[in-house]
Tab-separated table of C-alpha atoms and ligand atoms in Angstrom:
chain	number	residue	atom	x	y	z
W	16	MET	CA	0.000	0.000	0.000
W	17	MET	CA	1.020	3.600	-0.556
W	18	ILE	CA	0.509	6.299	2.050
W	19	LEU	CA	0.563	10.060	1.565
W	20	GLY	CA	2.032	12.276	4.300
W	21	ILE	CA	1.367	16.011	4.679
W	22	GLU	CA	3.237	18.309	7.084
W	23	THR	CA	2.825	22.092	7.415
W	24	SER	CA	3.155	22.713	11.160
W	25	CYS	CA	5.907	25.331	10.949
W	26	ASP	CA	7.886	26.709	8.012
W	27	GLU	CA	8.361	23.658	5.785
W	28	THR	CA	5.718	22.627	3.277
W	29	ALA	CA	6.275	18.882	3.072
W	30	ILE	CA	4.614	16.018	1.221
W	31	ALA	CA	5.863	12.432	1.076
W	32	VAL	CA	4.831	9.094	-0.353
W	33	LEU	CA	5.575	5.917	1.572
W	34	GLU	CA	5.212	2.358	0.388
W	35	ILE	CA	4.584	-0.639	2.628
W	36	LYS	CA	4.919	-3.906	0.733
W	37	ASN	CA	5.639	-7.469	1.898
W	38	GLY	CA	6.745	-6.306	5.342
W	39	LYS	CA	9.127	-3.763	3.831
W	40	ILE	CA	8.958	-0.009	4.094
W	41	THR	CA	10.261	2.429	1.463
W	42	VAL	CA	10.063	6.200	1.251
W	43	LEU	CA	9.276	6.798	-2.436
W	44	SER	CA	9.475	10.580	-2.212
W	45	ASN	CA	10.128	13.114	0.516
W	46	THR	CA	9.577	16.633	-0.802
W	47	VAL	CA	10.263	19.585	1.458
W	48	SER	CA	9.845	23.213	0.421
W	49	SER	CA	11.555	25.354	3.025
W	50	GLN	CA	10.611	28.956	3.804
W	51	VAL	CA	13.768	29.578	5.800
W	52	LYS	CA	14.975	32.421	3.579
W	53	LEU	CA	11.677	34.262	3.842
W	54	HIS	CA	11.634	34.199	7.656
W	55	ALA	CA	15.363	34.780	8.117
W	56	LYS	CA	15.011	38.541	7.777
W	57	PHE	CA	12.561	38.560	10.699
W	58	GLY	CA	14.840	36.399	12.858
W	59	GLY	CA	12.146	33.762	13.311
W	60	VAL	CA	8.999	32.281	11.790
W	61	VAL	CA	6.121	34.716	11.203
W	62	PRO	CA	2.943	32.568	11.445
W	63	ASN	CA	0.714	34.386	8.946
W	64	LEU	CA	3.491	34.667	6.382
W	65	ALA	CA	4.202	30.967	6.833
W	66	ALA	CA	0.537	30.103	6.223
W	67	ARG	CA	0.448	32.241	3.088
W	68	GLU	CA	3.521	30.478	1.697
W	69	HIS	CA	2.124	27.040	2.529
W	70	ALA	CA	-1.079	27.907	0.665
W	71	LYS	CA	0.918	29.171	-2.287
W	72	ASN	CA	3.197	26.134	-2.532
W	73	ILE	CA	1.315	23.095	-1.288
W	74	GLY	CA	-0.296	22.235	-4.637
W	75	LEU	CA	3.055	22.252	-6.398
W	76	VAL	CA	4.792	20.283	-3.639
W	77	PHE	CA	1.971	17.714	-3.862
W	78	LYS	CA	2.341	17.302	-7.639
W	79	LEU	CA	6.119	17.117	-7.420
W	80	SER	CA	6.099	14.505	-4.673
W	81	LEU	CA	3.627	12.280	-6.550
W	82	LYS	CA	5.729	12.583	-9.683
W	83	LYS	CA	8.964	11.688	-7.877
W	84	ALA	CA	7.249	8.695	-6.274
W	85	GLY	CA	5.968	7.531	-9.649
W	86	VAL	CA	2.318	7.706	-8.600
W	87	LYS	CA	0.197	7.741	-11.742
W	88	ASP	CA	-3.276	7.101	-10.471
W	89	PHE	CA	-3.763	8.685	-7.052
W	90	GLY	CA	-7.253	7.235	-6.606
W	91	LYS	CA	-6.061	3.670	-7.166
W	92	GLU	CA	-2.575	3.722	-5.634
W	93	ILE	CA	-2.820	5.807	-2.450
W	94	ARG	CA	-4.629	3.998	0.355
W	95	LEU	CA	-4.312	6.393	3.271
W	96	ILE	CA	-3.780	10.130	3.779
W	97	THR	CA	-1.977	11.300	6.918
W	98	VAL	CA	-1.619	14.905	8.064
W	99	THR	CA	-0.048	16.750	10.998
W	100	ARG	CA	-2.840	18.172	13.160
W	101	GLY	CA	-0.607	19.666	15.891
W	102	PRO	CA	1.329	20.872	17.767
W	103	GLY	CA	2.557	23.834	15.741
W	104	LEU	CA	1.502	27.200	14.376
W	105	GLY	CA	-2.286	27.363	14.017
W	106	PRO	CA	-2.433	29.202	10.664
W	107	SER	CA	0.199	26.865	9.167
W	108	LEU	CA	-1.455	23.692	10.411
W	109	LEU	CA	-4.808	24.773	8.972
W	110	VAL	CA	-3.413	24.961	5.433
W	111	GLY	CA	-2.161	21.372	5.515
W	112	LEU	CA	-5.352	20.151	7.134
W	113	ALA	CA	-7.600	21.901	4.623
W	114	PHE	CA	-5.565	20.476	1.751
W	115	ALA	CA	-5.656	16.978	3.266
W	116	ARG	CA	-9.416	17.136	3.775
W	117	THR	CA	-9.957	18.284	0.217
W	118	ILE	CA	-8.060	15.418	-1.385
W	119	ALA	CA	-9.508	12.894	1.086
W	120	TRP	CA	-12.965	14.058	0.041
W	121	LYS	CA	-12.166	14.198	-3.665
W	122	TYR	CA	-10.656	10.699	-3.809
W	123	ASN	CA	-12.763	9.243	-1.012
W	124	LYS	CA	-9.748	8.151	1.055
W	125	PRO	CA	-9.376	7.620	4.790
W	126	LEU	CA	-7.614	10.531	6.486
W	127	ILE	CA	-5.930	10.459	9.860
W	128	GLY	CA	-4.443	13.253	11.984
W	129	VAL	CA	-0.931	12.773	13.379
W	130	ASN	CA	0.894	14.385	16.289
W	131	HIS	CA	3.993	16.158	14.937
W	132	LEU	CA	6.161	14.932	17.830
W	133	GLU	CA	4.999	11.368	17.295
W	134	GLY	CA	6.136	11.900	13.709
W	135	HIS	CA	9.616	12.881	14.891
W	136	ILE	CA	9.839	9.687	16.970
W	137	TYR	CA	8.912	7.595	13.913
W	138	SER	CA	11.597	9.246	11.767
W	139	ASN	CA	13.719	6.501	13.333
W	140	TRP	CA	11.833	3.922	11.267
W	141	LEU	CA	12.948	5.424	7.945
W	142	LYS	CA	15.786	4.687	5.524
W	143	PRO	CA	16.888	7.205	2.839
W	144	VAL	CA	14.535	7.741	-0.118
W	145	GLY	CA	14.364	4.694	-2.372
W	146	VAL	CA	16.059	2.319	0.091
W	147	ASN	CA	13.774	-0.384	1.425
W	148	SER	CA	14.076	-1.966	4.833
W	149	THR	CA	12.227	-4.484	6.928
W	150	LEU	CA	9.549	-2.886	9.070
W	151	ARG	CA	11.089	-2.531	12.508
W	152	SER	CA	9.013	-4.465	14.991
W	153	PHE	CA	8.398	-2.636	18.229
W	154	SER	CA	8.588	-5.766	20.369
W	155	LYS	CA	12.268	-6.051	19.435
W	156	VAL	CA	13.204	-2.562	20.606
W	157	GLY	CA	10.576	-1.475	23.113
W	158	PRO	CA	10.106	0.042	25.565
W	159	VAL	CA	11.988	3.010	24.155
W	160	LEU	CA	13.105	6.235	25.750
W	161	ASN	CA	12.805	9.094	23.237
W	162	LEU	CA	14.729	12.335	23.441
W	163	ILE	CA	12.842	14.764	21.195
W	164	VAL	CA	14.694	18.026	20.627
W	165	SER	CA	13.395	20.706	18.279
W	166	GLY	CA	12.730	24.404	17.966
W	167	GLY	CA	9.584	24.116	20.057
W	168	HIS	CA	10.182	21.057	22.241
W	169	THR	CA	12.651	19.356	24.533
W	170	GLU	CA	11.046	16.165	25.795
W	171	LEU	CA	11.945	12.832	27.291
W	172	VAL	CA	9.141	10.482	26.333
W	173	LEU	CA	8.827	6.884	27.416
W	174	MET	CA	7.182	4.814	24.688
W	175	LYS	CA	5.746	1.490	25.787
W	176	GLY	CA	4.151	0.615	22.476
W	177	HIS	CA	2.639	2.229	19.407
W	178	GLY	CA	0.489	5.086	20.673
W	179	LYS	CA	1.515	4.550	24.307
W	180	TYR	CA	3.493	7.516	25.564
W	181	LYS	CA	4.419	9.031	28.877
W	182	ILE	CA	6.297	12.312	29.222
W	183	ILE	CA	8.915	11.906	31.923
W	184	GLY	CA	10.660	15.251	31.483
W	185	GLU	CA	10.423	18.424	29.456
W	186	THR	CA	11.687	21.979	29.292
W	187	LEU	CA	10.269	24.438	31.775
W	188	ASP	CA	10.947	27.410	29.492
W	189	ASP	CA	12.835	27.572	26.155
W	190	ALA	CA	13.337	24.535	23.945
W	191	VAL	CA	16.938	23.595	23.216
W	192	GLY	CA	16.575	24.426	19.486
W	193	GLU	CA	15.173	27.802	20.491
W	194	ALA	CA	18.265	28.387	22.653
W	195	PHE	CA	20.499	27.578	19.652
W	196	ASP	CA	18.471	30.042	17.562
W	197	LYS	CA	18.628	32.798	20.198
W	198	VAL	CA	22.348	32.402	20.832
W	199	ALA	CA	22.967	32.492	17.068
W	200	ARG	CA	21.056	35.748	16.947
W	201	LEU	CA	23.172	37.199	19.769
W	202	LEU	CA	26.261	36.254	17.762
W	203	GLY	CA	24.804	37.751	14.599
W	204	LEU	CA	24.717	34.412	12.786
W	205	GLY	CA	21.221	34.541	11.320
W	206	TYR	CA	18.259	32.159	11.407
W	207	PRO	CA	17.923	29.206	11.952
W	208	GLY	CA	20.774	29.201	14.396
W	209	GLY	CA	21.325	25.509	15.102
W	210	PRO	CA	23.195	24.650	11.903
W	211	MET	CA	25.282	27.857	12.092
W	212	ILE	CA	26.255	27.417	15.750
W	213	SER	CA	27.273	23.809	15.237
W	214	LYS	CA	29.270	24.722	12.146
W	215	ILE	CA	31.380	27.448	13.745
W	216	ALA	CA	31.657	25.443	16.983
W	217	GLU	CA	33.785	22.930	15.084
W	218	ARG	CA	36.726	25.313	15.177
W	219	GLY	CA	35.961	26.674	18.640
W	220	ASP	CA	37.341	25.869	22.095
W	221	SER	CA	34.485	24.516	24.210
W	222	THR	CA	36.450	25.002	27.442
W	223	ARG	CA	37.209	28.714	26.998
W	224	PHE	CA	34.026	30.070	28.570
W	225	PRO	CA	32.473	28.378	31.599
W	226	LEU	CA	28.699	28.433	31.059
W	227	PRO	CA	26.006	27.022	33.378
W	228	ARG	CA	24.476	23.538	32.971
W	229	PRO	CA	20.931	24.379	34.108
W	230	MET	CA	19.152	21.685	36.121
W	231	LEU	CA	21.954	19.179	35.605
W	232	ASN	CA	21.577	17.905	39.140
W	233	SER	CA	17.850	18.388	39.642
W	234	LYS	CA	16.052	15.269	40.883
W	235	ASN	CA	13.571	15.213	38.000
W	236	PHE	CA	14.121	14.914	34.249
W	237	ASP	CA	13.077	18.434	33.325
W	238	PHE	CA	15.219	20.936	31.448
W	239	SER	CA	15.628	24.704	31.338
W	240	TYR	CA	17.364	26.637	28.598
W	241	SER	CA	16.463	30.287	29.038
W	242	GLY	CA	19.133	30.801	31.733
W	243	LEU	CA	21.849	29.444	29.473
W	244	LYS	CA	20.853	31.857	26.721
W	245	THR	CA	20.921	34.733	29.242
W	246	ALA	CA	24.367	33.614	30.425
W	247	VAL	CA	25.619	34.004	26.848
W	248	LEU	CA	24.027	37.466	26.694
W	249	TYR	CA	25.887	38.523	29.865
W	250	LEU	CA	29.113	36.926	28.676
W	251	LEU	CA	28.976	39.008	25.494
W	252	ARG	CA	28.197	42.146	27.481
W	253	ASP	CA	31.127	41.518	29.865
W	254	LEU	CA	33.515	40.831	26.983
W	255	LYS	CA	32.501	44.051	25.260
W	256	GLU	CA	32.806	46.052	28.496
W	257	SER	CA	36.308	44.714	29.073
W	258	GLY	CA	37.259	45.957	25.612
W	259	GLU	CA	37.566	42.479	24.055
W	260	LYS	CA	36.913	42.326	20.334
W	261	ILE	CA	34.250	39.773	19.438
W	262	ASN	CA	36.150	38.379	16.502
W	263	LYS	CA	35.582	35.163	14.568
W	264	GLN	CA	37.568	32.989	16.984
W	265	THR	CA	35.800	34.381	20.056
W	266	LYS	CA	32.449	33.703	18.386
W	267	ALA	CA	33.509	30.147	17.597
W	268	ASP	CA	34.640	29.647	21.204
W	269	ILE	CA	31.323	30.977	22.530
W	270	ALA	CA	29.405	28.725	20.128
W	271	ALA	CA	31.458	25.685	21.168
W	272	SER	CA	31.121	26.475	24.891
W	273	PHE	CA	27.368	26.962	24.509
W	274	GLN	CA	26.939	23.778	22.485
W	275	LYS	CA	28.912	21.812	25.075
W	276	ALA	CA	26.806	23.168	27.954
W	277	ALA	CA	23.537	22.532	26.118
W	278	THR	CA	24.416	18.979	25.089
W	279	ASP	CA	26.018	18.068	28.454
W	280	VAL	CA	22.650	18.457	30.158
W	281	LEU	CA	20.776	16.573	27.428
W	282	VAL	CA	23.188	13.639	27.431
W	283	PHE	CA	23.546	13.388	31.209
W	284	LYS	CA	19.830	13.479	31.973
W	285	THR	CA	18.872	11.210	29.105
W	286	ILE	CA	21.308	8.503	30.187
W	287	LYS	CA	20.156	8.886	33.783
W	288	ALA	CA	16.551	8.385	32.626
W	289	VAL	CA	17.538	5.295	30.607
W	290	GLN	CA	18.973	3.797	33.793
W	291	GLU	CA	16.166	4.825	36.090
W	292	TYR	CA	13.445	3.513	33.751
W	293	LYS	CA	15.546	0.462	32.834
W	294	VAL	CA	14.880	0.720	29.106
W	295	LYS	CA	17.011	-1.136	26.568
W	296	SER	CA	16.557	1.354	23.703
W	297	LEU	CA	17.131	5.052	23.211
W	298	PHE	CA	15.884	7.030	20.199
W	299	LEU	CA	16.866	10.596	19.357
W	300	SER	CA	14.700	12.822	17.115
W	301	GLY	CA	13.663	16.385	16.200
W	302	GLY	CA	15.464	19.194	14.373
W	303	VAL	CA	18.321	19.363	16.908
W	304	SER	CA	19.053	15.668	16.260
W	305	ALA	CA	20.987	16.994	13.239
W	306	ASN	CA	23.604	18.228	15.713
W	307	LYS	CA	26.759	16.163	15.168
W	308	GLU	CA	28.089	16.661	18.682
W	309	LEU	CA	24.835	15.435	20.218
W	310	ARG	CA	24.641	12.445	17.843
W	311	LYS	CA	28.207	11.422	18.578
W	312	ARG	CA	27.953	11.757	22.330
W	313	LEU	CA	24.642	9.929	22.700
W	314	ALA	CA	25.895	7.099	20.475
W	315	THR	CA	29.044	6.785	22.598
W	316	GLU	CA	27.186	6.816	25.924
W	317	ALA	CA	24.591	4.298	24.708
W	318	LYS	CA	27.367	1.955	23.606
W	319	LYS	CA	29.083	2.288	26.983
W	320	ILE	CA	25.997	1.102	28.869
W	321	GLY	CA	25.063	-1.490	26.258
W	322	ILE	CA	21.690	-0.243	25.046
W	323	LYS	CA	20.293	0.007	21.512
W	324	TYR	CA	20.547	3.489	20.090
W	325	SER	CA	18.879	4.999	17.048
W	326	GLN	CA	19.018	8.426	15.464
W	327	PRO	CA	17.230	9.573	12.305
W	328	GLU	CA	18.958	9.677	8.930
W	329	MET	CA	20.044	13.307	8.349
W	330	GLU	CA	17.311	13.890	5.745
W	331	TYR	CA	14.617	13.149	8.355
W	332	THR	CA	15.997	15.222	11.248
W	333	GLY	CA	14.161	18.398	10.239
W	334	ASP	CA	10.440	18.642	9.598
W	335	ASN	CA	9.285	16.303	6.828
W	336	ALA	CA	6.181	14.380	5.807
W	337	ALA	CA	7.679	10.884	5.524
W	338	MET	CA	7.774	10.736	9.326
W	339	ILE	CA	4.087	11.736	9.450
W	340	ALA	CA	3.181	8.988	6.972
W	341	VAL	CA	4.987	6.265	8.921
W	342	ALA	CA	3.541	7.455	12.247
W	343	GLY	CA	0.074	7.436	10.639
W	344	TYR	CA	0.622	3.938	9.283
W	345	PHE	CA	1.459	2.568	12.736
W	346	LYS	CA	-1.493	4.405	14.245
W	347	VAL	CA	-3.850	2.589	11.918
W	348	LYS	CA	-2.031	-0.743	12.134
W	349	SER	CA	-1.726	-0.936	15.917
W	350	LYS	CA	-5.359	0.081	16.561
W	351	ASN	CA	-4.232	1.078	20.032
W	352	GLU	CA	-6.217	4.240	19.986
W	353	LYS	CA	-9.426	5.232	18.320
W	354	VAL	CA	-8.226	6.396	14.929
W	355	LYS	CA	-10.491	8.903	13.273
W	356	THR	CA	-10.468	8.307	9.553
W	357	ASP	CA	-13.445	10.454	8.640
W	358	TRP	CA	-12.039	13.612	7.050
W	359	GLY	CA	-14.599	15.848	8.699
W	360	SER	CA	-13.639	14.749	12.201
W	361	ILE	CA	-9.910	15.577	12.087
W	362	LYS	CA	-9.359	18.725	14.114
W	363	MET	CA	-6.393	21.067	14.269
W	364	ASP	CA	-4.864	21.460	17.736
W	365	ALA	CA	-1.945	23.907	17.935
W	366	ASN	CA	-1.143	22.701	21.482
W	367	LEU	CA	-1.650	18.988	20.939
W	368	GLY	CA	0.155	16.924	23.571
W	369	PHE	CA	0.880	13.220	23.979
G	540	KG4	O1	12.039	19.821	14.231
G	540	KG4	P1	12.366	21.128	13.630
G	540	KG4	O2	12.816	21.153	12.187
G	540	KG4	O3	11.160	22.120	13.748
G	540	KG4	C1	10.368	22.142	14.904
G	540	KG4	O4	9.489	21.269	15.024
G	540	KG4	O5	10.674	23.000	15.758
G	540	KG4	O6	13.513	21.805	14.539
G	540	KG4	C2	14.075	23.037	14.212
G	540	KG4	C3	15.149	23.381	15.226
G	540	KG4	C4	15.654	24.816	15.102
G	540	KG4	O7	15.643	25.409	16.378
G	540	KG4	C5	17.083	24.644	14.578
G	540	KG4	O8	17.963	25.669	14.984
G	540	KG4	C6	17.470	23.322	15.189
G	540	KG4	O9	16.300	22.533	15.049
G	540	KG4	N1	18.609	22.695	14.513
G	540	KG4	C7	19.803	22.450	15.122
G	540	KG4	C8	20.666	21.918	14.112
G	540	KG4	N2	19.951	21.839	12.948
G	540	KG4	C9	18.701	22.317	13.212
G	540	KG4	N3	20.224	22.655	16.380
G	540	KG4	C10	21.486	22.317	16.685
G	540	KG4	N4	22.369	21.819	15.795
G	540	KG4	C11	21.993	21.591	14.509
G	540	KG4	N5	22.889	21.085	13.648
G	541	ZN	ZN1	9.576	19.435	14.173
């Protein structure tokens, strides 16, 4: 069967086609139209502008993704339509949802709404476009501890089965991706900040500036990132006041020191949670999972304590629709929750939780 995925929760208009055949899963196409350049001049995503761009581009992205996947007869070949219904920006989500409803109605196809964060978790089930793999059975890996890190979320989620989630820790203020974006802005690096910070951090000295590790030793598994961002703000102010020039090397050292502080807390608390909840598998996901330092350190720590570790292929770290399609497939297959397939009953929820 072929499944269509639609994702418009933030600033990427994404449509993907997934094929499930003889117990194998293949992403046939994974089209993402990014609006990053448009929002960069505002230093962040402007919701109404994002919605306007989604509306402008979604038809084209749809056609392109079907073409790349080799879909000739949508009505015959596509069996299920999946769409992100939250969390995210309301105006953006509505465009994807309206589009999904329209094609579900036109072709008389079942439509199901997917939680964006659940999608990120399932990005771990995907191989690069065109590469098929055996469908990963949950009983072989579960229960799984998920570290989901993105521009809007920092969550530790215990997954006991398809559709069975429990949040065991989350950020009390800024998300870690948001902290990367804000620090990049302070350093004049542009938006989105994560990729820029990690790039310049490669030639920086992570020990030059001592920055706080917020909540490292707290008893729970929650996080806090706004204090770390403020610490960078004060560090810059102090450097300027002392007459220090904020040159390229100093910026790289700040970026490296910040990245080290931010990832130290993530790695330490995640491994502690793995041990406390006695899980045998750890999955990383979300936009910040593209961070090389984080990937490397989690992989190393997981190996040390002998647990299974998975991180998404680079092409599925950022927002995409293939992850929505695979999450939707498992939602239908597992029947663990009441899946609404009637297009009229799928509702947008900008604050959707687990
Ligand atoms: O999942 P995502 O694409 O969108 C949301 O659902 O939020 O995550 C975007 C976030 C941004 O904050 C971006 O700066 C961050 O992921 N990000 C990174 C890297 N690449 C993207 N953060 C750190 N290092 C990276 N290499
Ligand atoms: Zn995301």
